[in-house]
Amino acid sequence: GQTGPCASCGKTITAPVSGSHSAHPPPGRSSSGPTIGVVLGVAAVGVLICGGILAALLIPAVSAAREAARRSQCVTNLKQIGLALHKYHVTHNCLPAAVITDEDGQPMRSWRFAVLPDTEKPSLYGQFAFSEPWDGPNNRALHSARSPIYLCPSDSPTGPFDTSYIMIVGEGTLGGVPNEAVCFSDITDGMSNTILAIEVAASGINWLEPRDMAVEEAVTYITNPAASGSQHAHPGGVNVLFADGSVRFLSDTIDPQTLRALLTRDDGQVVTGF
């Protein structure tokens, strides 16, 4: 900040203040504001954050859509099973017995096998060895030929060839007692109010095995799956097939007594508005 003559040329000069900075920034550097790199970095972080939020929002929606599609396919499976059972009734004037036994009471065949001629795999029926049970040495070769209609796509079966669909068996049910062939005319409670088959996740029942579920087992499974040691394939309830061929979704909150009435064919309890 001092003024005086130059020691070399004698001209008057003013010395700069010590520690002062140039009025102009170095070439290539902006005098104010963020650099391009900073801007790009912030933008990249924003994209990642927004992308993560969108993904978090989309995952439940995609999962729900997939479950809705699987549940719809389950309904289609039950409708095909119902159609096969109705075709069997037209041919034989009765439903197939849920369990066929030999003279010694040994379970031999299931209703799922009996309706094979009316499904997309009729040729399997002719390959069955009727002289031996469902798990005999020759019939075991048919286990892997399970029809797709016997497995709900939301089910995780415990066995590779298990079924998701079973009949209700026992006195007064459409499955009846072993070797009992029930007719639609035996249904006095109304076909639209009588359950023919239900879906059971992880049933542990081979599709050819003549084993199903009694009324009280079904009531426990549908209304309180945890108590039955199992689970539902679909959240909140199960798909069920009625005798008239319709398929409906029963909530796990259904009244157990109402459900018992639906699972039997002639107890005199006509249920409406369930």
mmCIF file of C-alpha atoms in Angstrom:
data_model
loop_
_atom_site.group_PDB
_atom_site.id
_atom_site.type_symbol
_atom_site.label_atom_id
_atom_site.label_comp_id
_atom_site.label_asym_id
_atom_site.label_seq_id
_atom_site.Cartn_x
_atom_site.Cartn_y
_atom_site.Cartn_z
ATOM 1 C CA GLY A 1 0.000 0.000 0.000
ATOM 2 C CA GLN A 2 3.040 2.378 -0.035
ATOM 3 C CA THR A 3 3.954 4.723 -2.959
ATOM 4 C CA GLY A 4 7.507 5.739 -3.972
ATOM 5 C CA PRO A 5 10.187 5.782 -6.687
ATOM 6 C CA CYS A 6 11.307 2.533 -8.287
ATOM 7 C CA ALA A 7 14.910 1.708 -7.348
ATOM 8 C CA SER A 8 15.663 0.671 -10.947
ATOM 9 C CA CYS A 9 13.889 3.187 -13.203
ATOM 10 C CA GLY A 10 12.911 6.002 -10.839
ATOM 11 C CA LYS A 11 9.207 5.914 -11.769
ATOM 12 C CA THR A 12 6.553 6.245 -9.074
ATOM 13 C CA ILE A 13 4.996 2.908 -8.163
ATOM 14 C CA THR A 14 2.627 1.552 -5.498
ATOM 15 C CA ALA A 15 3.447 -1.713 -3.772
ATOM 16 C CA PRO A 16 0.544 -4.202 -3.270
ATOM 17 C CA VAL A 17 -0.841 -4.997 0.222
ATOM 18 C CA SER A 18 0.812 -8.086 1.709
ATOM 19 C CA GLY A 19 -1.418 -11.269 1.651
ATOM 20 C CA SER A 20 -3.939 -9.869 -0.842
ATOM 21 C CA HIS A 21 -5.517 -12.179 -3.461
ATOM 22 C CA SER A 22 -5.953 -11.660 -7.136
ATOM 23 C CA ALA A 23 -9.229 -10.121 -8.206
ATOM 24 C CA HIS A 24 -9.613 -12.830 -10.832
ATOM 25 C CA PRO A 25 -9.737 -16.555 -10.082
ATOM 26 C CA PRO A 26 -7.257 -18.939 -11.724
ATOM 27 C CA PRO A 27 -8.134 -20.091 -15.199
ATOM 28 C CA GLY A 28 -10.556 -23.042 -15.274
ATOM 29 C CA ARG A 29 -12.113 -22.361 -11.868
ATOM 30 C CA SER A 30 -15.465 -20.657 -11.284
ATOM 31 C CA SER A 31 -15.502 -17.702 -8.949
ATOM 32 C CA SER A 32 -18.761 -18.842 -7.272
ATOM 33 C CA GLY A 33 -21.284 -21.787 -7.135
ATOM 34 C CA PRO A 34 -20.785 -25.617 -7.183
ATOM 35 C CA THR A 35 -18.680 -27.313 -9.785
ATOM 36 C CA ILE A 36 -20.149 -29.531 -12.523
ATOM 37 C CA GLY A 37 -18.824 -32.595 -10.705
ATOM 38 C CA VAL A 38 -20.676 -31.664 -7.540
ATOM 39 C CA VAL A 39 -23.904 -31.083 -9.465
ATOM 40 C CA LEU A 40 -23.629 -34.459 -11.221
ATOM 41 C CA GLY A 41 -22.863 -36.212 -7.971
ATOM 42 C CA VAL A 42 -25.894 -34.730 -6.239
ATOM 43 C CA ALA A 43 -28.071 -35.661 -9.219
ATOM 44 C CA ALA A 44 -26.796 -39.252 -9.145
ATOM 45 C CA VAL A 45 -27.578 -39.577 -5.447
ATOM 46 C CA GLY A 46 -31.070 -38.189 -6.088
ATOM 47 C CA VAL A 47 -31.672 -40.734 -8.834
ATOM 48 C CA LEU A 48 -30.570 -43.572 -6.564
ATOM 49 C CA ILE A 49 -32.794 -42.395 -3.715
ATOM 50 C CA CYS A 50 -35.820 -41.912 -5.961
ATOM 51 C CA GLY A 51 -35.191 -45.262 -7.649
ATOM 52 C CA GLY A 52 -35.029 -46.991 -4.280
ATOM 53 C CA ILE A 53 -38.275 -45.388 -3.153
ATOM 54 C CA LEU A 54 -40.026 -46.357 -6.382
ATOM 55 C CA ALA A 55 -38.754 -49.938 -6.083
ATOM 56 C CA ALA A 56 -39.962 -50.133 -2.481
ATOM 57 C CA LEU A 57 -43.385 -48.921 -3.581
ATOM 58 C CA LEU A 58 -43.592 -51.246 -6.583
ATOM 59 C CA ILE A 59 -42.510 -54.498 -4.899
ATOM 60 C CA PRO A 60 -45.726 -54.933 -2.834
ATOM 61 C CA ALA A 61 -47.855 -54.080 -5.861
ATOM 62 C CA VAL A 62 -46.057 -56.612 -8.064
ATOM 63 C CA SER A 63 -46.287 -59.246 -5.326
ATOM 64 C CA ALA A 64 -50.019 -58.629 -4.911
ATOM 65 C CA ALA A 65 -50.576 -58.885 -8.667
ATOM 66 C CA ARG A 66 -48.745 -62.201 -8.826
ATOM 67 C CA GLU A 67 -50.753 -63.598 -5.911
ATOM 68 C CA ALA A 68 -53.994 -62.467 -7.569
ATOM 69 C CA ALA A 69 -52.984 -64.350 -10.727
ATOM 70 C CA ARG A 70 -52.118 -67.487 -8.735
ATOM 71 C CA ARG A 71 -55.385 -67.315 -6.829
ATOM 72 C CA SER A 72 -57.272 -66.978 -10.114
ATOM 73 C CA GLN A 73 -55.525 -70.099 -11.442
ATOM 74 C CA CYS A 74 -56.477 -71.933 -8.249
ATOM 75 C CA VAL A 75 -60.118 -71.038 -8.907
ATOM 76 C CA THR A 76 -59.768 -72.356 -12.457
ATOM 77 C CA ASN A 77 -58.298 -75.629 -11.162
ATOM 78 C CA LEU A 78 -61.237 -76.163 -8.816
ATOM 79 C CA LYS A 79 -63.722 -75.377 -11.578
ATOM 80 C CA GLN A 80 -62.076 -77.998 -13.808
ATOM 81 C CA ILE A 81 -62.230 -80.514 -10.963
ATOM 82 C CA GLY A 82 -65.891 -79.650 -10.436
ATOM 83 C CA LEU A 83 -66.590 -80.139 -14.135
ATOM 84 C CA ALA A 84 -64.904 -83.544 -14.073
ATOM 85 C CA LEU A 85 -66.955 -84.584 -11.023
ATOM 86 C CA HIS A 86 -70.172 -83.475 -12.727
ATOM 87 C CA LYS A 87 -69.254 -85.437 -15.865
ATOM 88 C CA TYR A 88 -68.617 -88.491 -13.693
ATOM 89 C CA HIS A 89 -72.051 -88.040 -12.102
ATOM 90 C CA VAL A 90 -73.697 -87.849 -15.535
ATOM 91 C CA THR A 91 -72.013 -91.117 -16.538
ATOM 92 C CA HIS A 92 -72.467 -93.071 -13.295
ATOM 93 C CA ASN A 93 -75.458 -91.312 -11.690
ATOM 94 C CA CYS A 94 -73.358 -90.663 -8.582
ATOM 95 C CA LEU A 95 -70.157 -89.046 -7.424
ATOM 96 C CA PRO A 96 -67.048 -91.201 -7.093
ATOM 97 C CA ALA A 97 -66.438 -92.588 -3.624
ATOM 98 C CA ALA A 98 -63.669 -90.552 -2.025
ATOM 99 C CA VAL A 99 -61.992 -93.811 -0.983
ATOM 100 C CA ILE A 100 -62.239 -97.226 -2.606
ATOM 101 C CA THR A 101 -60.984 -100.137 -0.476
ATOM 102 C CA ASP A 102 -60.462 -103.840 -1.083
ATOM 103 C CA GLU A 103 -62.293 -106.564 0.836
ATOM 104 C CA ASP A 104 -59.822 -106.188 3.678
ATOM 105 C CA GLY A 105 -60.414 -102.461 4.011
ATOM 106 C CA GLN A 106 -57.079 -101.467 2.476
ATOM 107 C CA PRO A 107 -57.346 -98.112 0.613
ATOM 108 C CA MET A 108 -56.881 -98.758 -3.093
ATOM 109 C CA ARG A 109 -58.025 -95.768 -5.167
ATOM 110 C CA SER A 110 -58.994 -92.131 -4.781
ATOM 111 C CA TRP A 111 -61.694 -89.955 -6.331
ATOM 112 C CA ARG A 112 -58.895 -87.960 -7.994
ATOM 113 C CA PHE A 113 -58.012 -91.096 -9.927
ATOM 114 C CA ALA A 114 -61.658 -91.927 -10.684
ATOM 115 C CA VAL A 115 -62.246 -88.662 -12.596
ATOM 116 C CA LEU A 116 -59.107 -88.955 -14.756
ATOM 117 C CA PRO A 117 -61.136 -89.932 -17.862
ATOM 118 C CA ASP A 118 -62.848 -86.537 -17.606
ATOM 119 C CA THR A 119 -59.653 -84.483 -17.212
ATOM 120 C CA GLU A 120 -56.855 -83.574 -19.631
ATOM 121 C CA LYS A 121 -55.023 -86.826 -18.809
ATOM 122 C CA PRO A 122 -57.523 -89.618 -19.566
ATOM 123 C CA SER A 123 -54.812 -91.988 -20.831
ATOM 124 C CA LEU A 124 -53.444 -92.359 -17.286
ATOM 125 C CA TYR A 125 -56.592 -94.187 -16.249
ATOM 126 C CA GLY A 126 -55.754 -97.131 -18.507
ATOM 127 C CA GLN A 127 -52.227 -97.352 -17.095
ATOM 128 C CA PHE A 128 -53.403 -97.934 -13.532
ATOM 129 C CA ALA A 129 -52.983 -101.453 -12.130
ATOM 130 C CA PHE A 130 -56.335 -102.102 -10.425
ATOM 131 C CA SER A 131 -55.025 -105.269 -8.778
ATOM 132 C CA GLU A 132 -52.700 -103.273 -6.517
ATOM 133 C CA PRO A 133 -53.136 -100.196 -4.285
ATOM 134 C CA TRP A 134 -52.364 -96.639 -5.333
ATOM 135 C CA ASP A 135 -48.771 -96.967 -4.071
ATOM 136 C CA GLY A 136 -48.114 -100.456 -5.442
ATOM 137 C CA PRO A 137 -44.947 -101.170 -7.453
ATOM 138 C CA ASN A 138 -46.597 -100.481 -10.811
ATOM 139 C CA ASN A 139 -48.795 -97.550 -9.765
ATOM 140 C CA ARG A 140 -45.919 -95.656 -8.173
ATOM 141 C CA ALA A 141 -44.696 -94.945 -11.698
ATOM 142 C CA LEU A 142 -47.826 -92.810 -12.231
ATOM 143 C CA HIS A 143 -47.196 -90.520 -9.262
ATOM 144 C CA SER A 144 -45.046 -88.146 -11.309
ATOM 145 C CA ALA A 145 -47.811 -87.794 -13.918
ATOM 146 C CA ARG A 146 -49.932 -85.579 -11.662
ATOM 147 C CA SER A 147 -52.286 -83.307 -13.588
ATOM 148 C CA PRO A 148 -51.614 -79.554 -13.182
ATOM 149 C CA ILE A 149 -55.217 -79.063 -12.023
ATOM 150 C CA TYR A 150 -54.395 -80.817 -8.738
ATOM 151 C CA LEU A 151 -51.834 -78.241 -7.584
ATOM 152 C CA CYS A 152 -52.522 -74.656 -6.536
ATOM 153 C CA PRO A 153 -49.714 -72.383 -7.867
ATOM 154 C CA SER A 154 -49.510 -70.656 -4.459
ATOM 155 C CA ASP A 155 -49.000 -73.959 -2.654
ATOM 156 C CA SER A 156 -45.612 -75.260 -1.510
ATOM 157 C CA PRO A 157 -46.276 -79.004 -1.277
ATOM 158 C CA THR A 158 -44.335 -81.139 1.159
ATOM 159 C CA GLY A 159 -44.079 -83.930 -1.410
ATOM 160 C CA PRO A 160 -43.183 -83.568 -5.095
ATOM 161 C CA PHE A 161 -46.472 -85.090 -6.280
ATOM 162 C CA ASP A 162 -48.898 -83.944 -3.575
ATOM 163 C CA THR A 163 -52.321 -82.439 -4.233
ATOM 164 C CA SER A 164 -53.766 -79.121 -3.067
ATOM 165 C CA TYR A 165 -57.389 -80.248 -3.371
ATOM 166 C CA ILE A 166 -59.279 -82.690 -1.204
ATOM 167 C CA MET A 167 -62.851 -83.801 -0.579
ATOM 168 C CA ILE A 168 -64.612 -83.710 2.780
ATOM 169 C CA VAL A 169 -65.257 -87.246 4.011
ATOM 170 C CA GLY A 170 -67.317 -88.897 6.709
ATOM 171 C CA GLU A 171 -70.952 -89.549 7.480
ATOM 172 C CA GLY A 172 -73.238 -86.989 5.846
ATOM 173 C CA THR A 173 -70.594 -85.455 3.562
ATOM 174 C CA LEU A 174 -70.272 -85.574 -0.221
ATOM 175 C CA GLY A 175 -67.134 -87.714 0.104
ATOM 176 C CA GLY A 176 -69.042 -90.109 2.314
ATOM 177 C CA VAL A 177 -67.576 -93.092 4.112
ATOM 178 C CA PRO A 178 -65.252 -95.562 2.316
ATOM 179 C CA ASN A 179 -66.852 -97.099 -0.791
ATOM 180 C CA GLU A 180 -69.946 -94.861 -0.499
ATOM 181 C CA ALA A 181 -71.078 -93.264 -3.744
ATOM 182 C CA VAL A 182 -73.127 -90.158 -2.970
ATOM 183 C CA CYS A 183 -75.652 -88.767 -5.466
ATOM 184 C CA PHE A 184 -76.631 -85.151 -5.968
ATOM 185 C CA SER A 185 -80.140 -86.193 -4.997
ATOM 186 C CA ASP A 186 -78.755 -86.975 -1.528
ATOM 187 C CA ILE A 187 -78.079 -83.269 -1.006
ATOM 188 C CA THR A 188 -81.050 -81.863 0.852
ATOM 189 C CA ASP A 189 -79.350 -78.674 2.058
ATOM 190 C CA GLY A 190 -78.981 -77.267 -1.470
ATOM 191 C CA MET A 191 -76.127 -77.791 -3.932
ATOM 192 C CA SER A 192 -75.057 -74.156 -3.736
ATOM 193 C CA ASN A 193 -74.722 -74.510 0.046
ATOM 194 C CA THR A 194 -72.814 -77.804 0.192
ATOM 195 C CA ILE A 195 -69.038 -77.977 -0.171
ATOM 196 C CA LEU A 196 -67.637 -80.628 -2.481
ATOM 197 C CA ALA A 197 -63.887 -79.984 -2.194
ATOM 198 C CA ILE A 198 -61.497 -77.493 -0.625
ATOM 199 C CA GLU A 199 -57.905 -76.412 -1.166
ATOM 200 C CA VAL A 200 -55.398 -77.384 1.511
ATOM 201 C CA ALA A 201 -51.850 -76.037 1.372
ATOM 202 C CA ALA A 202 -49.020 -78.478 2.111
ATOM 203 C CA SER A 203 -51.579 -81.275 2.533
ATOM 204 C CA GLY A 204 -48.976 -84.029 2.482
ATOM 205 C CA ILE A 205 -51.377 -86.114 0.370
ATOM 206 C CA ASN A 206 -50.137 -87.659 -2.864
ATOM 207 C CA TRP A 207 -52.566 -86.915 -5.684
ATOM 208 C CA LEU A 208 -53.282 -90.638 -6.142
ATOM 209 C CA GLU A 209 -53.584 -91.357 -2.421
ATOM 210 C CA PRO A 210 -57.121 -92.165 -1.191
ATOM 211 C CA ARG A 211 -56.940 -89.802 1.782
ATOM 212 C CA ASP A 212 -58.910 -86.624 2.418
ATOM 213 C CA MET A 213 -60.170 -84.568 5.390
ATOM 214 C CA ALA A 214 -62.995 -85.015 7.905
ATOM 215 C CA VAL A 215 -65.390 -82.207 8.826
ATOM 216 C CA GLU A 216 -63.739 -81.155 12.086
ATOM 217 C CA GLU A 217 -60.285 -81.247 10.487
ATOM 218 C CA ALA A 218 -61.532 -78.960 7.736
ATOM 219 C CA VAL A 219 -63.165 -76.554 10.206
ATOM 220 C CA THR A 220 -59.922 -76.231 12.154
ATOM 221 C CA TYR A 221 -57.830 -75.830 9.025
ATOM 222 C CA ILE A 222 -60.009 -73.117 7.483
ATOM 223 C CA THR A 223 -60.731 -71.081 10.631
ATOM 224 C CA ASN A 224 -57.484 -71.627 12.558
ATOM 225 C CA PRO A 225 -54.718 -73.033 10.315
ATOM 226 C CA ALA A 226 -52.044 -72.557 12.991
ATOM 227 C CA ALA A 227 -53.915 -74.992 15.261
ATOM 228 C CA SER A 228 -53.877 -77.589 12.482
ATOM 229 C CA GLY A 229 -50.116 -77.197 12.036
ATOM 230 C CA SER A 230 -50.575 -75.923 8.510
ATOM 231 C CA GLN A 231 -51.172 -72.693 6.616
ATOM 232 C CA HIS A 232 -53.325 -71.200 3.885
ATOM 233 C CA ALA A 233 -52.032 -70.900 0.332
ATOM 234 C CA HIS A 234 -53.793 -67.544 -0.002
ATOM 235 C CA PRO A 235 -53.907 -64.828 2.660
ATOM 236 C CA GLY A 236 -57.120 -64.712 4.669
ATOM 237 C CA GLY A 237 -58.845 -67.919 3.654
ATOM 238 C CA VAL A 238 -59.264 -70.709 1.106
ATOM 239 C CA ASN A 239 -60.961 -71.421 -2.204
ATOM 240 C CA VAL A 240 -63.726 -74.024 -2.025
ATOM 241 C CA LEU A 241 -65.725 -75.926 -4.633
ATOM 242 C CA PHE A 242 -69.476 -76.253 -4.090
ATOM 243 C CA ALA A 243 -71.677 -79.041 -5.383
ATOM 244 C CA ASP A 244 -73.222 -76.786 -8.027
ATOM 245 C CA GLY A 245 -69.764 -76.292 -9.579
ATOM 246 C CA SER A 246 -69.232 -72.770 -8.279
ATOM 247 C CA VAL A 247 -66.001 -71.753 -6.551
ATOM 248 C CA ARG A 248 -65.964 -69.238 -3.715
ATOM 249 C CA PHE A 249 -63.399 -67.851 -1.318
ATOM 250 C CA LEU A 250 -64.153 -68.585 2.329
ATOM 251 C CA SER A 251 -62.617 -66.206 4.845
ATOM 252 C CA ASP A 252 -60.865 -67.651 7.874
ATOM 253 C CA THR A 253 -63.245 -65.528 9.950
ATOM 254 C CA ILE A 254 -66.280 -67.615 8.924
ATOM 255 C CA ASP A 255 -68.332 -68.889 11.852
ATOM 256 C CA PRO A 256 -67.300 -72.510 12.592
ATOM 257 C CA GLN A 257 -70.913 -73.612 13.003
ATOM 258 C CA THR A 258 -71.821 -72.096 9.650
ATOM 259 C CA LEU A 259 -68.855 -73.869 8.085
ATOM 260 C CA ARG A 260 -69.942 -77.224 9.548
ATOM 261 C CA ALA A 261 -73.338 -76.760 7.930
ATOM 262 C CA LEU A 262 -71.683 -76.072 4.568
ATOM 263 C CA LEU A 263 -69.493 -79.169 4.841
ATOM 264 C CA THR A 264 -72.446 -81.549 5.281
ATOM 265 C CA ARG A 265 -75.141 -82.426 2.800
ATOM 266 C CA ASP A 266 -78.263 -83.223 4.816
ATOM 267 C CA ASP A 267 -78.161 -81.799 8.330
ATOM 268 C CA GLY A 268 -81.184 -79.582 7.685
ATOM 269 C CA GLN A 269 -79.271 -76.332 8.172
ATOM 270 C CA VAL A 270 -79.760 -74.239 5.064
ATOM 271 C CA VAL A 271 -77.144 -71.474 5.080
ATOM 272 C CA THR A 272 -77.586 -68.214 3.188
ATOM 273 C CA GLY A 273 -75.543 -65.031 2.985
ATOM 274 C CA PHE A 274 -72.319 -66.478 4.325
#
